[in-house]
mmCIF file of the C-alpha atoms, coordinates in Angstrom:
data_MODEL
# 
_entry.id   MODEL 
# 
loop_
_atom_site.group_PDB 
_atom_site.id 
_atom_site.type_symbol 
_atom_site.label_atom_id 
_atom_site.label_alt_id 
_atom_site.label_comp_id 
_atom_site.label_asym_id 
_atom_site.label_entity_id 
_atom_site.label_seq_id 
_atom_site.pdbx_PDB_ins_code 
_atom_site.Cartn_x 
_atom_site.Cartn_y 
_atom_site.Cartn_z 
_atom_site.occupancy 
_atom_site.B_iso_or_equiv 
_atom_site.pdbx_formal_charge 
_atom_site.auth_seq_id 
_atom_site.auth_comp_id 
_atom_site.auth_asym_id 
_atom_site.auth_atom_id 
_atom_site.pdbx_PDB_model_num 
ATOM 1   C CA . UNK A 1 1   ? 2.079   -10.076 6.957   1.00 0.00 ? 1   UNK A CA 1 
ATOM 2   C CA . UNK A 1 2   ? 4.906   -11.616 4.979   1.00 0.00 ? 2   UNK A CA 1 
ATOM 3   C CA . UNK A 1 3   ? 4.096   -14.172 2.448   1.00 0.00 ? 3   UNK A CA 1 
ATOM 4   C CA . UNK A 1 4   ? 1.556   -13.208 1.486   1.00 0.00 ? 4   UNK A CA 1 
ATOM 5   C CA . UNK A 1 5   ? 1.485   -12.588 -2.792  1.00 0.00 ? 5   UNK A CA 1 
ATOM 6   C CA . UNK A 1 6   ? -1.551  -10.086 -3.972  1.00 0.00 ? 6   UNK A CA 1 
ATOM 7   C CA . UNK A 1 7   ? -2.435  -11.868 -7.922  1.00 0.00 ? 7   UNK A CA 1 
ATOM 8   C CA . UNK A 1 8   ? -5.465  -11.056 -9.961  1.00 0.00 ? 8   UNK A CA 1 
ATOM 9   C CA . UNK A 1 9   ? -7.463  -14.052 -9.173  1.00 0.00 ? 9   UNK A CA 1 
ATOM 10  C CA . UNK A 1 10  ? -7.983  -17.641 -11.026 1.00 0.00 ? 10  UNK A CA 1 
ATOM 11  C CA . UNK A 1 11  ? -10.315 -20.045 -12.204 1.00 0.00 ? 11  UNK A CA 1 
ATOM 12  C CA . UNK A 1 12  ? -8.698  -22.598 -9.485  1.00 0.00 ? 12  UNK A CA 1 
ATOM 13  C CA . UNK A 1 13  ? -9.303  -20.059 -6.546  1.00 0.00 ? 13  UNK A CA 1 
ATOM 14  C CA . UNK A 1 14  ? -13.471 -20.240 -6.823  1.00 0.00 ? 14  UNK A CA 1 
ATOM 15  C CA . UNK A 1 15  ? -13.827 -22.534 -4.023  1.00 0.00 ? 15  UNK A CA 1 
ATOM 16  C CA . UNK A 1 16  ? -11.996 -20.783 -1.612  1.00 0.00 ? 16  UNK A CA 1 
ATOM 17  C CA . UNK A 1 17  ? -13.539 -16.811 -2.969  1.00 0.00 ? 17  UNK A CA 1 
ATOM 18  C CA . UNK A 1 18  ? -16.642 -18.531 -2.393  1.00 0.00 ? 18  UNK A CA 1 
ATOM 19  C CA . UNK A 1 19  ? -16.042 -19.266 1.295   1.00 0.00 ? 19  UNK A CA 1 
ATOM 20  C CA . UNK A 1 20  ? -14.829 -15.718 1.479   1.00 0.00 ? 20  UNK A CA 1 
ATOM 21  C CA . UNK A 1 21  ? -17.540 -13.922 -0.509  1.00 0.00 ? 21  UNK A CA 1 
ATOM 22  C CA . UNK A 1 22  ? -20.072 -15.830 1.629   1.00 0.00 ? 22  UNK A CA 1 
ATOM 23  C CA . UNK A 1 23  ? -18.077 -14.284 4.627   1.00 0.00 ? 23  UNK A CA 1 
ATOM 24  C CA . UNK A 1 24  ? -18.274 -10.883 3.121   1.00 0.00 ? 24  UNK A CA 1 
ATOM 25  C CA . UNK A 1 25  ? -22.339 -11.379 2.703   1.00 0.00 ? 25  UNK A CA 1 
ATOM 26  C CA . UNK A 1 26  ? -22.611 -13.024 6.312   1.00 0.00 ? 26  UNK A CA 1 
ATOM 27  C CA . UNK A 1 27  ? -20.600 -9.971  7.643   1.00 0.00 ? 27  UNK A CA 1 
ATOM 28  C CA . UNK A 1 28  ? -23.027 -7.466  5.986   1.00 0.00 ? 28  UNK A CA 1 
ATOM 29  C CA . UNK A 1 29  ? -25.999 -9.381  7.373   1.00 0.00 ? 29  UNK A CA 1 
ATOM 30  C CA . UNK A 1 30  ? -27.465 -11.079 4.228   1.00 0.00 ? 30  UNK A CA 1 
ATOM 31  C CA . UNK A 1 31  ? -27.724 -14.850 3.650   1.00 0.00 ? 31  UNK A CA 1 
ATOM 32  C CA . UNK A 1 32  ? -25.801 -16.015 1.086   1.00 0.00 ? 32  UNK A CA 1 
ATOM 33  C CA . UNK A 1 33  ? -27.503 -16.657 -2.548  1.00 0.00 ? 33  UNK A CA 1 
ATOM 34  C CA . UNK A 1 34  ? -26.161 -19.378 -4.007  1.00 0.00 ? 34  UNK A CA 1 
ATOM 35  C CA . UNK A 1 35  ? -27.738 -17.844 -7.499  1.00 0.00 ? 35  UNK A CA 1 
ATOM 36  C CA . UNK A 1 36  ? -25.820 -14.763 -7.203  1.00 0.00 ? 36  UNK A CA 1 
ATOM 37  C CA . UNK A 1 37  ? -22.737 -15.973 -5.852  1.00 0.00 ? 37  UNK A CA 1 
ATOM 38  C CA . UNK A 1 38  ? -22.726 -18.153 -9.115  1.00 0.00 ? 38  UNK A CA 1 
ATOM 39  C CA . UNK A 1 39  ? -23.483 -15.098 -10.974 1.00 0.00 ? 39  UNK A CA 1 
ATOM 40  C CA . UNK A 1 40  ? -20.816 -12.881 -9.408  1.00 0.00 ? 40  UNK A CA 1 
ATOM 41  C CA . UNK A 1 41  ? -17.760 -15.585 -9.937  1.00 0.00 ? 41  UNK A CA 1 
ATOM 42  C CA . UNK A 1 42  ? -19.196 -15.825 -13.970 1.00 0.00 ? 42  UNK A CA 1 
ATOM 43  C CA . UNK A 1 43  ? -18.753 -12.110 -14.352 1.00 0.00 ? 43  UNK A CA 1 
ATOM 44  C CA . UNK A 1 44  ? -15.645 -12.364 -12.606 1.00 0.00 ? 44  UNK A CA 1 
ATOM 45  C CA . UNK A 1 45  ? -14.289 -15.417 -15.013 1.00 0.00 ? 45  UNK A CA 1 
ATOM 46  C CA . UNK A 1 46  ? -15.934 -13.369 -17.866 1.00 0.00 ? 46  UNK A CA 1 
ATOM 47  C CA . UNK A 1 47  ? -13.061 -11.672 -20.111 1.00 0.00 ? 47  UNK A CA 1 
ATOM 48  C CA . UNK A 1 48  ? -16.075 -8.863  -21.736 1.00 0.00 ? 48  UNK A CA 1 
ATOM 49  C CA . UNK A 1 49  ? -17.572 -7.891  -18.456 1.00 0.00 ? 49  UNK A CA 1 
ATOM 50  C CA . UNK A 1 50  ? -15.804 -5.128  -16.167 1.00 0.00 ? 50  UNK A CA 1 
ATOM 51  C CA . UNK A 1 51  ? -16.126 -7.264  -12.538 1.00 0.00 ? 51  UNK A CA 1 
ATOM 52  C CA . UNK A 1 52  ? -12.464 -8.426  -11.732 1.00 0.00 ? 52  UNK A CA 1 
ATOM 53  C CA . UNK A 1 53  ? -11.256 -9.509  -8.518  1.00 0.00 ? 53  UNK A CA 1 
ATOM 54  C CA . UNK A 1 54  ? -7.500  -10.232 -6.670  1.00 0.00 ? 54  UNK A CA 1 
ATOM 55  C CA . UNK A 1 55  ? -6.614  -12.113 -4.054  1.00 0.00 ? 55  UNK A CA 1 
ATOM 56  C CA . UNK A 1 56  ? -4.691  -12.180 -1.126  1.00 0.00 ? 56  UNK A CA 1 
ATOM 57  C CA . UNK A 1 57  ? -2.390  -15.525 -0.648  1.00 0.00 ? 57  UNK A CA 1 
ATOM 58  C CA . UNK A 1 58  ? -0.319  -16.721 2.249   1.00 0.00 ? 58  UNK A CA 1 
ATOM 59  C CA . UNK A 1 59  ? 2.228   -19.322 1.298   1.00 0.00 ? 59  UNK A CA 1 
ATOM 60  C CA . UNK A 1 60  ? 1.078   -21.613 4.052   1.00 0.00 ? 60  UNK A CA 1 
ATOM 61  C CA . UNK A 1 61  ? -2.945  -21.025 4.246   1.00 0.00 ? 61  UNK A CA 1 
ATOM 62  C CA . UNK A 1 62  ? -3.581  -20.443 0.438   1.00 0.00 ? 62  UNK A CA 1 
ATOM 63  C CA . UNK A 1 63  ? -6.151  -17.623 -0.057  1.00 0.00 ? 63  UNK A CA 1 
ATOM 64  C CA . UNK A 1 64  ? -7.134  -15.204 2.632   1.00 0.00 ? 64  UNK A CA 1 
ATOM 65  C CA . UNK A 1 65  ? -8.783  -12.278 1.143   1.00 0.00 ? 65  UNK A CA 1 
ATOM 66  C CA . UNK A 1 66  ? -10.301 -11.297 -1.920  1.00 0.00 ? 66  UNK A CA 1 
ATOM 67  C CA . UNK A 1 67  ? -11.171 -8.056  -3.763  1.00 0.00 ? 67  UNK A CA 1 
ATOM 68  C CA . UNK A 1 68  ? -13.937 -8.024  -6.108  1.00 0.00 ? 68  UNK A CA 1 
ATOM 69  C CA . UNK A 1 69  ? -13.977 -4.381  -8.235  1.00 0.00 ? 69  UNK A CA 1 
ATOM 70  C CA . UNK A 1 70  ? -16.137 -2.928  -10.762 1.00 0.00 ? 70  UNK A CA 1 
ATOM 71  C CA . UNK A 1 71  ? -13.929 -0.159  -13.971 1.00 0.00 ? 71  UNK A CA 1 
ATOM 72  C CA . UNK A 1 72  ? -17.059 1.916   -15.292 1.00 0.00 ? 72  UNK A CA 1 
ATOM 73  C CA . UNK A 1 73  ? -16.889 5.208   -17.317 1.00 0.00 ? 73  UNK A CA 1 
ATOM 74  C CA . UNK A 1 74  ? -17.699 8.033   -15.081 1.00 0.00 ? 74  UNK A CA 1 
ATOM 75  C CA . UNK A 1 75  ? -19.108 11.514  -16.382 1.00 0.00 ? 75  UNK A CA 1 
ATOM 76  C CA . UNK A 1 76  ? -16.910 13.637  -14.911 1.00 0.00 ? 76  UNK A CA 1 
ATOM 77  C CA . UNK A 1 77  ? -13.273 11.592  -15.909 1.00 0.00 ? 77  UNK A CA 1 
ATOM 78  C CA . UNK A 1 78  ? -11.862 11.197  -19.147 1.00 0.00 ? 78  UNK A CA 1 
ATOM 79  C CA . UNK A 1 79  ? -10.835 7.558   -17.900 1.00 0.00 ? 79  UNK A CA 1 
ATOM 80  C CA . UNK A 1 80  ? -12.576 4.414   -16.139 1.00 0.00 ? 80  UNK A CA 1 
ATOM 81  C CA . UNK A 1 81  ? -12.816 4.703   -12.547 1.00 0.00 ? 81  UNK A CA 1 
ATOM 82  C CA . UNK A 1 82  ? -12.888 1.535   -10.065 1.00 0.00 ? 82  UNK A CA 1 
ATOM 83  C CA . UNK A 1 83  ? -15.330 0.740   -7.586  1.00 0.00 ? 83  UNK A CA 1 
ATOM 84  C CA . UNK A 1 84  ? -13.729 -1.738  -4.966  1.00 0.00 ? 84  UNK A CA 1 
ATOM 85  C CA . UNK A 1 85  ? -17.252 -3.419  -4.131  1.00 0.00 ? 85  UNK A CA 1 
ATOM 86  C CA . UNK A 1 86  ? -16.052 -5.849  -1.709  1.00 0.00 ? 86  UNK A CA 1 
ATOM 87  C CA . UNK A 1 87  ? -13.250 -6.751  0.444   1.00 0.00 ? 87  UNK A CA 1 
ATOM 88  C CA . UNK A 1 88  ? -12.760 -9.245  2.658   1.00 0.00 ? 88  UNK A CA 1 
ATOM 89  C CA . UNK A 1 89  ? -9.780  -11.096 5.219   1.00 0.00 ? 89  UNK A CA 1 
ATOM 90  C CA . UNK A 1 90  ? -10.033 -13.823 6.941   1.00 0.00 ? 90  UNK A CA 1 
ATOM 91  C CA . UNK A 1 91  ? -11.639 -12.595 10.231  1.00 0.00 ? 91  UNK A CA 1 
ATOM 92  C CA . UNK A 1 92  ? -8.387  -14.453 12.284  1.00 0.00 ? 92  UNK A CA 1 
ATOM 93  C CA . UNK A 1 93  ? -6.280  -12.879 10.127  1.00 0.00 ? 93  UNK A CA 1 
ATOM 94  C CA . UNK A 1 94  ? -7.378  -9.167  10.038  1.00 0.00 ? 94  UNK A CA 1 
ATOM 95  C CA . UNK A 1 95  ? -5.574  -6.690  11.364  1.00 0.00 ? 95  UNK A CA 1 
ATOM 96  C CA . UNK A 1 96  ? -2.318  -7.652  9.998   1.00 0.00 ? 96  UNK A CA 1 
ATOM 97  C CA . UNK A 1 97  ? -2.065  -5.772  6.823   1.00 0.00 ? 97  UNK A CA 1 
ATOM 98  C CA . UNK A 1 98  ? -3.416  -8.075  4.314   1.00 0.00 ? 98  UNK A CA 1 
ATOM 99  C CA . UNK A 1 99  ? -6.098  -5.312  3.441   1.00 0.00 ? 99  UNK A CA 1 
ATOM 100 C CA . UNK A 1 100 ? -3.656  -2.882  3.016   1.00 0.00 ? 100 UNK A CA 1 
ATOM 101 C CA . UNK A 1 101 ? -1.662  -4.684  0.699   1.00 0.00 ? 101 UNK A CA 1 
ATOM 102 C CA . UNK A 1 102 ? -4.675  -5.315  -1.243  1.00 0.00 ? 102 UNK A CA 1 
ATOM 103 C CA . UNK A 1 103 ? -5.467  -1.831  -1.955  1.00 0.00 ? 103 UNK A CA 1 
ATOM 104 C CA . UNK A 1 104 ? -1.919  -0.953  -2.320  1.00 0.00 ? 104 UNK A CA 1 
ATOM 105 C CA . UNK A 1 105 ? -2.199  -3.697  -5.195  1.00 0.00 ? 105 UNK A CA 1 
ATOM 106 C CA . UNK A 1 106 ? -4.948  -1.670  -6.584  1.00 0.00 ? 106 UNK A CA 1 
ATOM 107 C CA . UNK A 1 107 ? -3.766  1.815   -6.329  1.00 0.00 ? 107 UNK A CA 1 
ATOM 108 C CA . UNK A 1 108 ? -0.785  0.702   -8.237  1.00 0.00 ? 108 UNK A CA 1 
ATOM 109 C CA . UNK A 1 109 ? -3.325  -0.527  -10.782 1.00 0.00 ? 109 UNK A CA 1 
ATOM 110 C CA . UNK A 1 110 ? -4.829  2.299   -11.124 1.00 0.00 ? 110 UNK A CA 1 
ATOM 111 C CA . UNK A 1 111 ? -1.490  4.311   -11.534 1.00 0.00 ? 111 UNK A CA 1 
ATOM 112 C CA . UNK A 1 112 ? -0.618  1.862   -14.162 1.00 0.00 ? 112 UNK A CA 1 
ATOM 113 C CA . UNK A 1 113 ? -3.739  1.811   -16.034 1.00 0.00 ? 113 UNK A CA 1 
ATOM 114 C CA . UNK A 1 114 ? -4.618  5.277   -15.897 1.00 0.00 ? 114 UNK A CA 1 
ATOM 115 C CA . UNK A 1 115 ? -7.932  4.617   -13.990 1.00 0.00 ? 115 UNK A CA 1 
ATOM 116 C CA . UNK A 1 116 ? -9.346  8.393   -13.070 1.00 0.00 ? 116 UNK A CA 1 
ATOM 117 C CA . UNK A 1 117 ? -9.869  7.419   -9.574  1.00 0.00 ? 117 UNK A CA 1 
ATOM 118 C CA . UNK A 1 118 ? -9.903  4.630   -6.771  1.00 0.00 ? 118 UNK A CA 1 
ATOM 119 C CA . UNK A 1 119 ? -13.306 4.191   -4.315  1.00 0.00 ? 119 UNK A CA 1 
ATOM 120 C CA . UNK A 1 120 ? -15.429 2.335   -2.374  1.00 0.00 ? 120 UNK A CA 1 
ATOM 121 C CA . UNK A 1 121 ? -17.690 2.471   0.615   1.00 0.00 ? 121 UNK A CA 1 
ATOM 122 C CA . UNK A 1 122 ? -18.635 0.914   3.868   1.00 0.00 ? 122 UNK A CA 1 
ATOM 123 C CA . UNK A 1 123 ? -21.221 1.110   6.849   1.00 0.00 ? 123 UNK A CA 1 
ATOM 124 C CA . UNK A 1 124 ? -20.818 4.012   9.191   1.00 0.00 ? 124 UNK A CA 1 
ATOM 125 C CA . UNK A 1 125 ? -20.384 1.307   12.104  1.00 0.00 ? 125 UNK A CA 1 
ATOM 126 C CA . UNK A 1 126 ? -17.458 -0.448  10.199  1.00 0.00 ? 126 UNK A CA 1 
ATOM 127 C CA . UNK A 1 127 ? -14.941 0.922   12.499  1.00 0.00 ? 127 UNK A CA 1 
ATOM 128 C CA . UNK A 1 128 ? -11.823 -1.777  11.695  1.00 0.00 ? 128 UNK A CA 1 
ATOM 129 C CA . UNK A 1 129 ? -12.196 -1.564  8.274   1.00 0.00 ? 129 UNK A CA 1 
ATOM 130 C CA . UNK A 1 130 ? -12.650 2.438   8.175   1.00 0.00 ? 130 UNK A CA 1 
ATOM 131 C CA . UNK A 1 131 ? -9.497  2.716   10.153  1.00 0.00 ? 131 UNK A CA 1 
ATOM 132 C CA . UNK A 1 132 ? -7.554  1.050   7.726   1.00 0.00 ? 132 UNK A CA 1 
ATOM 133 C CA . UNK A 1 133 ? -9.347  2.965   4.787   1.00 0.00 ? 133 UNK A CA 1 
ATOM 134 C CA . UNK A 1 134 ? -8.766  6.637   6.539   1.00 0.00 ? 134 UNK A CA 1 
ATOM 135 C CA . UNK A 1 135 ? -4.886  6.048   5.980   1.00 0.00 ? 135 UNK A CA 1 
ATOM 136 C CA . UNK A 1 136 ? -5.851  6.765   2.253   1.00 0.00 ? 136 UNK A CA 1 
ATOM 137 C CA . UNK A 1 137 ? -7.820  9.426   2.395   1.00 0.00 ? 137 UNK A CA 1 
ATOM 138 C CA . UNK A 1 138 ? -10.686 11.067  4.246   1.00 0.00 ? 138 UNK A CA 1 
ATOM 139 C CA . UNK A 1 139 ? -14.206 9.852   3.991   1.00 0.00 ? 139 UNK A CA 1 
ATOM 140 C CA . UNK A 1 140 ? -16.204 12.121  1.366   1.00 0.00 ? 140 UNK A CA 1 
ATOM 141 C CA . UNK A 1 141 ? -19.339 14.093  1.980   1.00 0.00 ? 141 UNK A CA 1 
ATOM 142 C CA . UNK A 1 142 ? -21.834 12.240  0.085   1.00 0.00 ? 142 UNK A CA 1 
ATOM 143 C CA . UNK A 1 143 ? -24.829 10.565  1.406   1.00 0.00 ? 143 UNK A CA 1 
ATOM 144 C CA . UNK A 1 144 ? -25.855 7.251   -0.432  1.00 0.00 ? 144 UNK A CA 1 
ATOM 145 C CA . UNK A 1 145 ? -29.395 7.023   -1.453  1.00 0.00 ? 145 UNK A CA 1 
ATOM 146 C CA . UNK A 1 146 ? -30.766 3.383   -2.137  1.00 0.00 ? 146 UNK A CA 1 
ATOM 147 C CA . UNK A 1 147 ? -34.220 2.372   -4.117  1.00 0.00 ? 147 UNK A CA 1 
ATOM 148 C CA . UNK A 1 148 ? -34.571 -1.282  -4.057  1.00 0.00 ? 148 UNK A CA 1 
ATOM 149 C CA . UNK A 1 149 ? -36.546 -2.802  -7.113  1.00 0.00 ? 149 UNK A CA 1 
ATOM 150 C CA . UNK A 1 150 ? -39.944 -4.706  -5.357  1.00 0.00 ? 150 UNK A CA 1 
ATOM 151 C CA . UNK A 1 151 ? -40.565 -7.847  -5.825  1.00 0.00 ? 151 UNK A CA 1 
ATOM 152 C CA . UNK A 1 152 ? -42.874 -9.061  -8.900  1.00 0.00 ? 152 UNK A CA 1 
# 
């Protein structure tokens, strides 16, 4: 898509990463929290904590995507590695290489700032999104195992 500018994001974009982060939960089939949607733009905004996100903007329709990743100290690198937790377009607007040219943005990133190592994950069914993602590389063999904490 041309005009579209990839910037690490600002205070003046929370309204509109909020419409998109709600997309993002909506799309994985949760309700959105408004609790820890306030939480996640805090650590975002929050210079000591290692959450960052970018953003995708079009010169004419302001922000369409955003990128919210996680740099955490891995045992088996000698540098951070990044976790891109969520990513999210404009569901009009997919398709059109505004995805790509976010994690272009951050592959560049983490040539520049000597992270060890670029990933993320998605459902099995997310077949858009893992087409996109299987131009980088191939999907790894490991199996994700999940304990939620209960309740009380």
């Amino acid at each position: 898509m041309v005009g579209i500018v990839i910037r690490k994001i600002e205070p003046r974009d929370e309204g509109r990463w909020r419409v998109l982060f709600d997309g993002y939960t909506r799309f994985y089939e949760r309700e959105p929290d408004e609790a820890i949607t306030r939480h996640a733009w805090a650590r975002i905004m929050d210079a000591a904590k290692p959450v960052y996100a970018i953003v995708a903007e079009d010169s004419e329709r302001g922000v369409i995507g955003i990128a919210n990743y996680i740099l955490h100290e891995n045992m088996s690198a000698l540098t951070p590695v990044c976790y891109l937790q969520d990513l999210f377009v404009e569901p009009g607007l997919r398709a059109h290489g505004v995805g790509e040219q976010m994690i272009d943005w951050l592959v560049a990133e983490m040539q520049s700032q000597g992270w060890a190592r670029l990933y993320w994950n998605t459902k099995e069914n997310n077949y858009r999104a893992r087409g996109l993602y299987d131009k980088y590389t191939p999907r790894d063999p490991f199996v994700r195992y999940v304990i939620p904490r209960k309740a009380g």
